[in-house]
Coordinates of C-alpha atoms in Angstrom, one line a residue:
Chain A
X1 CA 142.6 101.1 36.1
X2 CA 141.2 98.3 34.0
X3 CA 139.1 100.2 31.7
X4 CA 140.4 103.8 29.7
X5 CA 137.5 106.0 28.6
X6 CA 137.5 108.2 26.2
X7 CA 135.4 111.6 26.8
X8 CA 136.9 114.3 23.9
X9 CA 134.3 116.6 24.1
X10 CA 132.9 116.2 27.4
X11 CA 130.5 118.6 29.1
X12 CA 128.7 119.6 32.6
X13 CA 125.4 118.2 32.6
X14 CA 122.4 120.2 33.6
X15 CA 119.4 118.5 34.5
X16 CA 115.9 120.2 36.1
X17 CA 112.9 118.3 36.7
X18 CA 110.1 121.1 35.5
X19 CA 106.5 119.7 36.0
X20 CA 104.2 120.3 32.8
X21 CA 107.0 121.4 31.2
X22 CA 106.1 124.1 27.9
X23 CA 107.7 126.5 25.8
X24 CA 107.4 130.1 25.8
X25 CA 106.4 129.8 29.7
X26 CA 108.1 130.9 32.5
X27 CA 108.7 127.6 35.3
X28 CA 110.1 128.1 38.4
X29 CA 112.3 124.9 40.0
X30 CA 110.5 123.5 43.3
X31 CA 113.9 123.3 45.1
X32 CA 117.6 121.8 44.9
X33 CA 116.5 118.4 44.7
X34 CA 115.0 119.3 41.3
X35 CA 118.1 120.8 39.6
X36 CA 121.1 118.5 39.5
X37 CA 124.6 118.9 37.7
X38 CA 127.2 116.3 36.9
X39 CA 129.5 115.7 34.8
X40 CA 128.6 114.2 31.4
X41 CA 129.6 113.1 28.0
X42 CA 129.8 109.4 27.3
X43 CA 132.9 108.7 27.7
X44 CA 132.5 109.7 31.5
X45 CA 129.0 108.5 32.1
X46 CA 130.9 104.9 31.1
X47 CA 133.1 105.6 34.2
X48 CA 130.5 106.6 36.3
X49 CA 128.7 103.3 35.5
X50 CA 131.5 101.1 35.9
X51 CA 132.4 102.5 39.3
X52 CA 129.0 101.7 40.3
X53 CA 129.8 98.0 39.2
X54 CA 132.8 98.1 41.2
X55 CA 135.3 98.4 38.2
X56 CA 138.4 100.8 38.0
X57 CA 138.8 103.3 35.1
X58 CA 140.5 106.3 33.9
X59 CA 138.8 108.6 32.3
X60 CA 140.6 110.8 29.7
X61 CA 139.6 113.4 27.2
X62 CA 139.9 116.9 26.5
X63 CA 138.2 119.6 28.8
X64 CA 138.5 123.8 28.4
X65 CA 137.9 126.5 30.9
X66 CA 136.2 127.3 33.5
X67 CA 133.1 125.1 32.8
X68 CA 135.5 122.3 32.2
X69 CA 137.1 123.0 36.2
X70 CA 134.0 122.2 37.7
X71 CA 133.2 119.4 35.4
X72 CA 136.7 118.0 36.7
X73 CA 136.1 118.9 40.3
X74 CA 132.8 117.0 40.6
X75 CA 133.7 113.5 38.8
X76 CA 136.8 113.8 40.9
X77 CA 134.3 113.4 43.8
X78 CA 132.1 110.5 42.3
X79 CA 134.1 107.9 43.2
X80 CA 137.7 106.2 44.2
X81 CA 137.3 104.0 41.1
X82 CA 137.7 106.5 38.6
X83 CA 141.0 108.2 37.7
X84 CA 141.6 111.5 35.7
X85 CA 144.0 113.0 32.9
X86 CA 141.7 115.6 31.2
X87 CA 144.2 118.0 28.9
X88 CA 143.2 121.6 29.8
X89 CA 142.1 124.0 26.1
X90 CA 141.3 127.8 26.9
X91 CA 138.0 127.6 24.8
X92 CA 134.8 126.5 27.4
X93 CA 133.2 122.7 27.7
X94 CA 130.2 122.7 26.8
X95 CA 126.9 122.9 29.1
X96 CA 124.3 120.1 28.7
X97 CA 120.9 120.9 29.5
X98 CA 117.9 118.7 30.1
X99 CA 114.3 119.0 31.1
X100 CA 112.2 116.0 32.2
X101 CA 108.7 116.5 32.9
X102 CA 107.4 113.6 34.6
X103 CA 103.8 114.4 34.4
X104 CA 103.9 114.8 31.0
X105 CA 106.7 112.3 30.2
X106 CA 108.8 114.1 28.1
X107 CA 112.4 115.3 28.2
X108 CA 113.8 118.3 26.0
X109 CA 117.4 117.6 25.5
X110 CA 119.8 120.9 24.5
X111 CA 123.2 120.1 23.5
X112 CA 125.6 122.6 22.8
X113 CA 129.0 122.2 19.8
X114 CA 131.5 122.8 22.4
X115 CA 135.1 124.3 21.8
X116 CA 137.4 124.1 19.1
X117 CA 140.3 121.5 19.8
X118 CA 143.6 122.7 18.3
X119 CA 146.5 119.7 16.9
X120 CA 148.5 120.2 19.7
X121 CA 145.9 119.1 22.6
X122 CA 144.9 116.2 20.5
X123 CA 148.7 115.3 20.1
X124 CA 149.2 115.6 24.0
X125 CA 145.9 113.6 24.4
X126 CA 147.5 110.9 22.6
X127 CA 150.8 110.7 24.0
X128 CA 148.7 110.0 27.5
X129 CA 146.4 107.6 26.1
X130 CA 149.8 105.1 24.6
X131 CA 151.2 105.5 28.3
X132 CA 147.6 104.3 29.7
X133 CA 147.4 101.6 27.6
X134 CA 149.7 99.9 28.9
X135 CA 148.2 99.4 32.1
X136 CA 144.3 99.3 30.9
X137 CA 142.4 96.0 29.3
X138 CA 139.5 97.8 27.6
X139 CA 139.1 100.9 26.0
X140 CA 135.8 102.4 25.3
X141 CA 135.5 105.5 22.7
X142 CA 132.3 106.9 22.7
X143 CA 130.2 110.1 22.0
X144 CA 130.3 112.8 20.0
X145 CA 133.8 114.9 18.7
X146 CA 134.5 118.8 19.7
X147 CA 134.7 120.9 16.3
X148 CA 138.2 120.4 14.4
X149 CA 138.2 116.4 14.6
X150 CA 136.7 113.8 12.7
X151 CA 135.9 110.2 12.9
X152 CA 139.4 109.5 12.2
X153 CA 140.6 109.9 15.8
X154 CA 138.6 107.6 16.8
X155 CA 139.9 104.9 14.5
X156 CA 143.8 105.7 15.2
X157 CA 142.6 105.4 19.4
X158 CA 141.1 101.9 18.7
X159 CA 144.0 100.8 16.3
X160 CA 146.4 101.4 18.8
X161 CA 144.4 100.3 21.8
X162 CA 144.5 96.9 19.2
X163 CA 147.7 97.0 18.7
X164 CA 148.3 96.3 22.6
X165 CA 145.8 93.6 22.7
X166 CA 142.7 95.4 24.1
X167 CA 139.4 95.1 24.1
X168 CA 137.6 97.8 22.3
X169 CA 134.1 99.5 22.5
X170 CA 132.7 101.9 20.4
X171 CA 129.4 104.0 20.8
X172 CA 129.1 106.7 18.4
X173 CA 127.3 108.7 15.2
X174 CA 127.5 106.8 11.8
X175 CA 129.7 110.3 10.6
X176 CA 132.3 109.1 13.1
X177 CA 131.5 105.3 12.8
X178 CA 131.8 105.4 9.3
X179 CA 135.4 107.3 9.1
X180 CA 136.5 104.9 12.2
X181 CA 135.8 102.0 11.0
X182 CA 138.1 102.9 8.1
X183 CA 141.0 102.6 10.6
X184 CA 139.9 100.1 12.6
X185 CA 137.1 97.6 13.7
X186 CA 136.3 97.3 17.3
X187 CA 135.6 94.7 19.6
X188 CA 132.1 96.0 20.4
X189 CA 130.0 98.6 18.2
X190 CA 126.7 100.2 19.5
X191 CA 126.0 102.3 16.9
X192 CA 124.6 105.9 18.0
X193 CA 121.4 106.4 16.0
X194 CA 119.5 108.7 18.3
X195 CA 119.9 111.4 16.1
X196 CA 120.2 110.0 12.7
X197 CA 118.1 106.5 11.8
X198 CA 121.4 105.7 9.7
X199 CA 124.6 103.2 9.8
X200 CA 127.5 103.1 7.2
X201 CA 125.4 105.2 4.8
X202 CA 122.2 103.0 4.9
X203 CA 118.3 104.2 6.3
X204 CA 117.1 102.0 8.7
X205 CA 113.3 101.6 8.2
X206 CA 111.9 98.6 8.5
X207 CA 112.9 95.8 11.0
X208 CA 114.8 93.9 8.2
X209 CA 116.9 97.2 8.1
X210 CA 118.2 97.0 11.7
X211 CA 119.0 93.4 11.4
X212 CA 121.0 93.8 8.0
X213 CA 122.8 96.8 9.2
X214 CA 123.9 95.3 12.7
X215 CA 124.6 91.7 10.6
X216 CA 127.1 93.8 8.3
X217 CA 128.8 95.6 10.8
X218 CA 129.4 92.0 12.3
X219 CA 130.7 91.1 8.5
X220 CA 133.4 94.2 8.5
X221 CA 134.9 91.9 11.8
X222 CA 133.2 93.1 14.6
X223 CA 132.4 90.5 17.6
X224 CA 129.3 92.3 18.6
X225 CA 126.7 95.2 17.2
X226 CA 123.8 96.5 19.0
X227 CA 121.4 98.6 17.6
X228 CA 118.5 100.1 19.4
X229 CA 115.1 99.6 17.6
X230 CA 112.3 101.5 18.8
X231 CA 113.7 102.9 21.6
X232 CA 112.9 99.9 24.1
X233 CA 114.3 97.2 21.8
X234 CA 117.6 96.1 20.4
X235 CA 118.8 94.4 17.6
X236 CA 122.0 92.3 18.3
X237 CA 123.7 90.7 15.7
X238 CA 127.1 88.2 16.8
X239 CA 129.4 85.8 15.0
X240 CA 126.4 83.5 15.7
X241 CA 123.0 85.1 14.6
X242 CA 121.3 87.9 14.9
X243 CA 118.4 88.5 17.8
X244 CA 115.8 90.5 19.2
X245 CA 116.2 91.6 23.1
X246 CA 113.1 93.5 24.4
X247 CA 110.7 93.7 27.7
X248 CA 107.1 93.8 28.2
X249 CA 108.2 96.5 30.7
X250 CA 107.0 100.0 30.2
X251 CA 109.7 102.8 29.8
X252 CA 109.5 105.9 30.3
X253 CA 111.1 108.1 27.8
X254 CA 112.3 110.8 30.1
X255 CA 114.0 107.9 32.1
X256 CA 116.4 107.0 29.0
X257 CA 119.1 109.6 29.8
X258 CA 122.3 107.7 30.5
X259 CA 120.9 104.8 29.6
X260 CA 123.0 103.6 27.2
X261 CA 126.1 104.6 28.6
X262 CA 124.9 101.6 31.3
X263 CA 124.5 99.6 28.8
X264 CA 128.1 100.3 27.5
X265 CA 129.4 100.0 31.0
X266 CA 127.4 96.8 32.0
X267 CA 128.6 95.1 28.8
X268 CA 132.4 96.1 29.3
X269 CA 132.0 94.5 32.9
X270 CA 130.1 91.2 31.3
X271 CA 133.8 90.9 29.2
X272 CA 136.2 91.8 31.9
X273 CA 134.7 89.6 34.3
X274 CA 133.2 86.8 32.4
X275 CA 136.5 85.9 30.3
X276 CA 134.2 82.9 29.0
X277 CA 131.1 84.2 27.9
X278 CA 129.0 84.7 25.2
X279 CA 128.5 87.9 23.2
X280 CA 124.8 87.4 23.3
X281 CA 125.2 87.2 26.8
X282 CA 127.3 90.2 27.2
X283 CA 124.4 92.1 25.1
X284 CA 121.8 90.9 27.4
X285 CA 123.3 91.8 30.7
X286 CA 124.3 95.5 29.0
X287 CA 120.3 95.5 28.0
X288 CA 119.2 94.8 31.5
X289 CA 121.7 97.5 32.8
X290 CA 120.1 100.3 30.7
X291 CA 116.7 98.7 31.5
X292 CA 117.5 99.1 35.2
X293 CA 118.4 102.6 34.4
X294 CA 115.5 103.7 32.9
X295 CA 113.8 102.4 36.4
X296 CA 115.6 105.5 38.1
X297 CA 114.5 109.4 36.7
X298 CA 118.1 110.9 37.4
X299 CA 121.4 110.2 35.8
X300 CA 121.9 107.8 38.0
X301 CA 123.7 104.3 37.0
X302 CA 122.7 100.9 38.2
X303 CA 124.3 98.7 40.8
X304 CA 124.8 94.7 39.9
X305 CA 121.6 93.8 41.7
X306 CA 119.5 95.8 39.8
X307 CA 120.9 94.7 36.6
X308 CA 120.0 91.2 37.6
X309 CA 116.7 92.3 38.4
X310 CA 115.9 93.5 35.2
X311 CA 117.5 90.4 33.9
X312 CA 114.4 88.3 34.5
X313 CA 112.2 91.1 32.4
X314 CA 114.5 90.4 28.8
X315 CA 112.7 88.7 26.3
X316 CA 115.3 87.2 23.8
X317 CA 114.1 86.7 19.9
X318 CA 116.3 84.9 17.2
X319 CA 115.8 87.0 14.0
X320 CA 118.0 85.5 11.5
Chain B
X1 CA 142.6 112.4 50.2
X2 CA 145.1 111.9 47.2
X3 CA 143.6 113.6 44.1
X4 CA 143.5 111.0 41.3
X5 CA 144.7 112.9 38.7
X6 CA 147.2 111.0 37.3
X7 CA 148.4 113.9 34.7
X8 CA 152.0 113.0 33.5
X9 CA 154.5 113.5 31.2
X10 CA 157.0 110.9 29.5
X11 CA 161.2 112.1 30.2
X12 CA 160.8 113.1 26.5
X13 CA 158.6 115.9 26.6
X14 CA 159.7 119.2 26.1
X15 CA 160.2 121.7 28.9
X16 CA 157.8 123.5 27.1
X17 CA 155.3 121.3 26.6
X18 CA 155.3 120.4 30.3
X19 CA 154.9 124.3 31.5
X20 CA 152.4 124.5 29.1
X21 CA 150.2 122.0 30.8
X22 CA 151.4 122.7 34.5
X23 CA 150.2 126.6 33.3
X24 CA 146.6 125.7 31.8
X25 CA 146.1 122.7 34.6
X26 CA 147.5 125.0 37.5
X27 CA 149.7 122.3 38.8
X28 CA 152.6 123.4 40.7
X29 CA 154.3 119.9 39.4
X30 CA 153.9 117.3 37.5
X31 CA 154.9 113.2 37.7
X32 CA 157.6 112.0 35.2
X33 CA 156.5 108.5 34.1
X34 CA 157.9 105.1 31.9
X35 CA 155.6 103.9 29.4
X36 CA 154.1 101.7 31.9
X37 CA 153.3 104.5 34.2
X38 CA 156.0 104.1 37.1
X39 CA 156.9 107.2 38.4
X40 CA 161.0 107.9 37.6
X41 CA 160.7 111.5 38.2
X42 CA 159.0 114.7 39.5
X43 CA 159.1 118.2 37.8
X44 CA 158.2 121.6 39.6
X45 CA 157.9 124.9 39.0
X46 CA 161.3 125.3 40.8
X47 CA 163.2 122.7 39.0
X48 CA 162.1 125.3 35.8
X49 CA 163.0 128.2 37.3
X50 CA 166.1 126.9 38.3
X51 CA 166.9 125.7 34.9
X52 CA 166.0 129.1 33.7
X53 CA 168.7 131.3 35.6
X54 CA 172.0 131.2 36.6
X55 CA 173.3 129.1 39.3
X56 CA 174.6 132.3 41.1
X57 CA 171.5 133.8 41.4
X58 CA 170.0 131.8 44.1
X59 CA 172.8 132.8 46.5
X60 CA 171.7 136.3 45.6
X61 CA 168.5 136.1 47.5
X62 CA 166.7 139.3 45.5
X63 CA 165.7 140.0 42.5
X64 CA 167.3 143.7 42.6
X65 CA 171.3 142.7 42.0
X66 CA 169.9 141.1 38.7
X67 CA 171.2 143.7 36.2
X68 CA 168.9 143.0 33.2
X69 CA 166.8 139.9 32.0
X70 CA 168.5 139.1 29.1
X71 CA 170.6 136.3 30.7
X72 CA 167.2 134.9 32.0
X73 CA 165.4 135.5 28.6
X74 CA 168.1 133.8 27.0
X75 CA 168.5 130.5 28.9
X76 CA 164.3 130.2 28.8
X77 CA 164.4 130.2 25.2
X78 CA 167.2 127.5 24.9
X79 CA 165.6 125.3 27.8
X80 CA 161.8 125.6 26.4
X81 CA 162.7 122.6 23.4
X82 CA 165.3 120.4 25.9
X83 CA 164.1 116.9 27.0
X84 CA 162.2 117.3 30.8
X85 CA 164.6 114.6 31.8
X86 CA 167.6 116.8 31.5
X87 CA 165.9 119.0 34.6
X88 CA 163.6 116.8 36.2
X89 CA 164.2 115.6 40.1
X90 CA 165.3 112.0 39.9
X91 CA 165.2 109.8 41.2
X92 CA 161.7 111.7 42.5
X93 CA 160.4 111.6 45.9
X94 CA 156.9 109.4 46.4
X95 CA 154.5 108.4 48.8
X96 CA 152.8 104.8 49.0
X97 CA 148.7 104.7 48.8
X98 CA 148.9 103.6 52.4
X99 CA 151.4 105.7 53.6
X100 CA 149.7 107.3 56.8
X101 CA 148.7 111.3 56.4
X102 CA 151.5 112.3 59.1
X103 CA 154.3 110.5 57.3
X104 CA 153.2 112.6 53.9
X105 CA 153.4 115.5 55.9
X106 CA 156.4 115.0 57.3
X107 CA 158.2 114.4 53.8
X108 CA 156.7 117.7 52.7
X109 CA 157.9 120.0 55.8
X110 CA 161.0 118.2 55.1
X111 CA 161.7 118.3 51.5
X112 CA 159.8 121.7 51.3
X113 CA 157.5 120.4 48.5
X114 CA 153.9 121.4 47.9
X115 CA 153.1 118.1 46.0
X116 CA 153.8 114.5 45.9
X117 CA 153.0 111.6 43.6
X118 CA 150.8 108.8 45.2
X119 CA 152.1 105.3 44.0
X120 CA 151.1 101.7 44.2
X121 CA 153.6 98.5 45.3
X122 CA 155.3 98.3 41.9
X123 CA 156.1 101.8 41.5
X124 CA 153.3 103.3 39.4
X125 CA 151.2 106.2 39.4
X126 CA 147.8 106.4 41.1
X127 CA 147.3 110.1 41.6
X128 CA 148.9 113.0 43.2
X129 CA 148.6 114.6 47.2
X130 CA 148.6 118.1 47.9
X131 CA 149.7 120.2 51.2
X132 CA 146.1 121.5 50.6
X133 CA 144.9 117.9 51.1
X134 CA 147.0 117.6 54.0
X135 CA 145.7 120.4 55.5
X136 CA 142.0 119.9 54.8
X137 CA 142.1 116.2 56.6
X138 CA 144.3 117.5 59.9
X139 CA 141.0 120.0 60.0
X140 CA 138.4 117.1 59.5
X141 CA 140.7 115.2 62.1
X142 CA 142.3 112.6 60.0
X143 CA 145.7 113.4 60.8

């Protein structure tokens, strides 16, 4: 297992393809091939990518219930590649649900809190984690954080993971980036602002925004930032320079869901593979995965060849 | 077939700490493991209940010549904040990732165990195989 992921508030992804989608309607599914379920969070989508690139992970977290069974039943089917060691909590994982219409091109996201997490399955989580560090070389901690933990986890996981000499990702809400980052810088930070147009306190507006925000988080020591601009574009700020990757291509927005847990995955692979290589490179290849992604309408992650594909449809800017 | 679930616990968790997860996981056992993951011991519900009673009473064979369950309620309470090392099997028994399906089965008929550890070449812990498994590939012919 080269590669630990951290999923602490997983959940089981529902996703129905509705035609003409509306609310206050009553739709009936075509058929099986139009409802799918898998299991999700971002820490687990990582795993599922990486297996499709042919890399070995474990993916760890904290799952409850009955929901959480079936969620560990059916990654425990997705592939060889990817190892388990969820801690079991009483309280439910959550349920995910999505709606893509692809006549209309939209997709209606609804994500639910999930369960409370009490000290003692966080402290158990923990104890796992240090024992799988010792065998992993990158650690990605990603997504968002069941209710009764903060940011601060987050920055003790990556401090430690440090500690040992690993590489480490992070993908997550400026609430959780913010308190992290406290504790620790990461290797790699791709800022989550899906939700919120905001990193460490600051509005992103204007270009000039993106590119100052993902230029500081390079100044507080990290060795890469990405931030998505505009959903179809990314500002990527290194050691080096700051630039903008982008494509002619047209995406789809319902086609974005996983999408940048590819790119996490694709860019993980660029370092663990490539021992040599650039960071800008490392963002580009992790751009062309979650371009490659948004080719496909399900969940589904990219294999290498398509990432090269979409290779040859990146555009590369320097900004600053 | 192996599951790859590689749920363990280090030889200084507590007894109760490890029922508590073999309870919420439903995991009849559970791999004792170095900080570097190799396997250097095995922990089942037995090895617990055995801890938990008297040596006498297994040679007693029912339940009915046990007078009361203080004894039993007693030694629980003392065991649940002991060290798993100080009950775990050890050294444990383990099967390679390329041992064939018939050899597994054969250690568990053998050993009367309902679960092994699945290890690689140095020792360390890939995942677990069940008498479940084993039975679900001798149906789809792998055996």
């Amino acid at each position: 297992m080269k590669v630990i992921t951290v999923t602490l508030n997983p959940a089981l992804d529902r996703e129905f393809i509705i035609e003409e989608f509306t609310v206050n309607a009553y739709h009936r599914i075509k058929g099986q091939n139009h409802m799918m379920m898998n299991p999700g969070g971002k820490g687990i989508n990582v795993s599922m990518a990486l297996a499709k690139l042919g890399v070995s992970s474990i993916a760890i977290g904290i799952i409850g219930g009955y929901t959480g069974r079936v969620l560990l039943t059916e990654l425990n089917k997705v592939s060889p590649l990817i190892s388990t060691s969820f801690v079991h909590i009483e309280e439910e994982t959550r349920e995910n649900i999505v709606i893509v219409d692809p006549v209309n091109h939209t997709m209606t996201s609804i994500n639910s809190p999930g369960p409370r997490v009490d000290r003692k399955a966080v402290e158990l989580l923990l104890k796992r984690y240090e024992i799988y560090l010792s065998r992993a070389e990158a650690v990605v901690l990603s997504g968002s954080l069941p209710q009764g933990l903060t940011g601060e986890i987050y920055g003790k996981m990556a401090k430690k993971a440090k500690e040992k000499g690993r590489m480490v990702f992070f993908d997550m809400i400026d609430e959780y980036l913010t308190e992290a980052l406290e504790i620790c810088v990461p290797d790699v930070v791709k800022p989550d602002v899906r939700g919120s147009l905001t990193i460490l306190g600051e509005r992103l507006e204007s270009l000039e925004d993106y590119v100052e925000a993902a230029a500081n988080l390079v100044k507080r020591g990290c060795k890469l930032a990405v931030v998505s601009y505009e959903i179809k574009n990314d500002v990527v700020a290194t050691q080096d320079g700051v630039w903008l990757i982008s494509t002619e291509e047209k995406v789809d927005p319902e086609n974005i869901l996983g999408a940048g847990d590819a790119y996490v995955a694709a860019m993980v692979y660029k370092r663990l593979t490539e021992k040599n290589v650039s960071m800008l490179e490392v963002a580009r290849f992790g751009y062309a995965a979650a371009l490659a992604k948004t080719r496909k309408l399900a969940k589904e992650m990219p294999e290498y060849e398509e990432i090269s594909e979409a290779l040859k449809s990146c555009r590369l800017e320097r900004l600053r | 077939m192996m599951v790859r679930d590689v749920t363990a616990v280090t030889q200084d968790e507590t007894v109760e700490n490890v029922v508590r997860i073999m309870a919420t996981q439903f995991l009849s056992g559970i791999p004792v493991v170095t900080e570097d993951m190799r396997v250097i011991g095995f922990v089942s519900e037995s090895d617990v209940i055995r801890a938990a009673i008297p040596g006498y009473f297994s040679l007693l064979q029912s339940t009915t010549f046990i007078p009361d369950m203080s004894q039993f309620l007693k030694m629980a309470a003392k065991l649940k904040d002991k060290p798993i090392r100080e009950i775990m099997t050890h050294p444990p028994l383990v099967v390679n990732e390329n041992a064939s399906l018939a050899h597994v089965a054969d250690l568990m008929i053998k050993h009367n165990v309902k679960i092994l550890p699945v290890v690689d070449e140095h020792g360390r812990l890939l995942g677990v195989i069940t008498r479940t498994n084993i039975v679900r590939a001798a149906m789809e012919g792998y055996l």
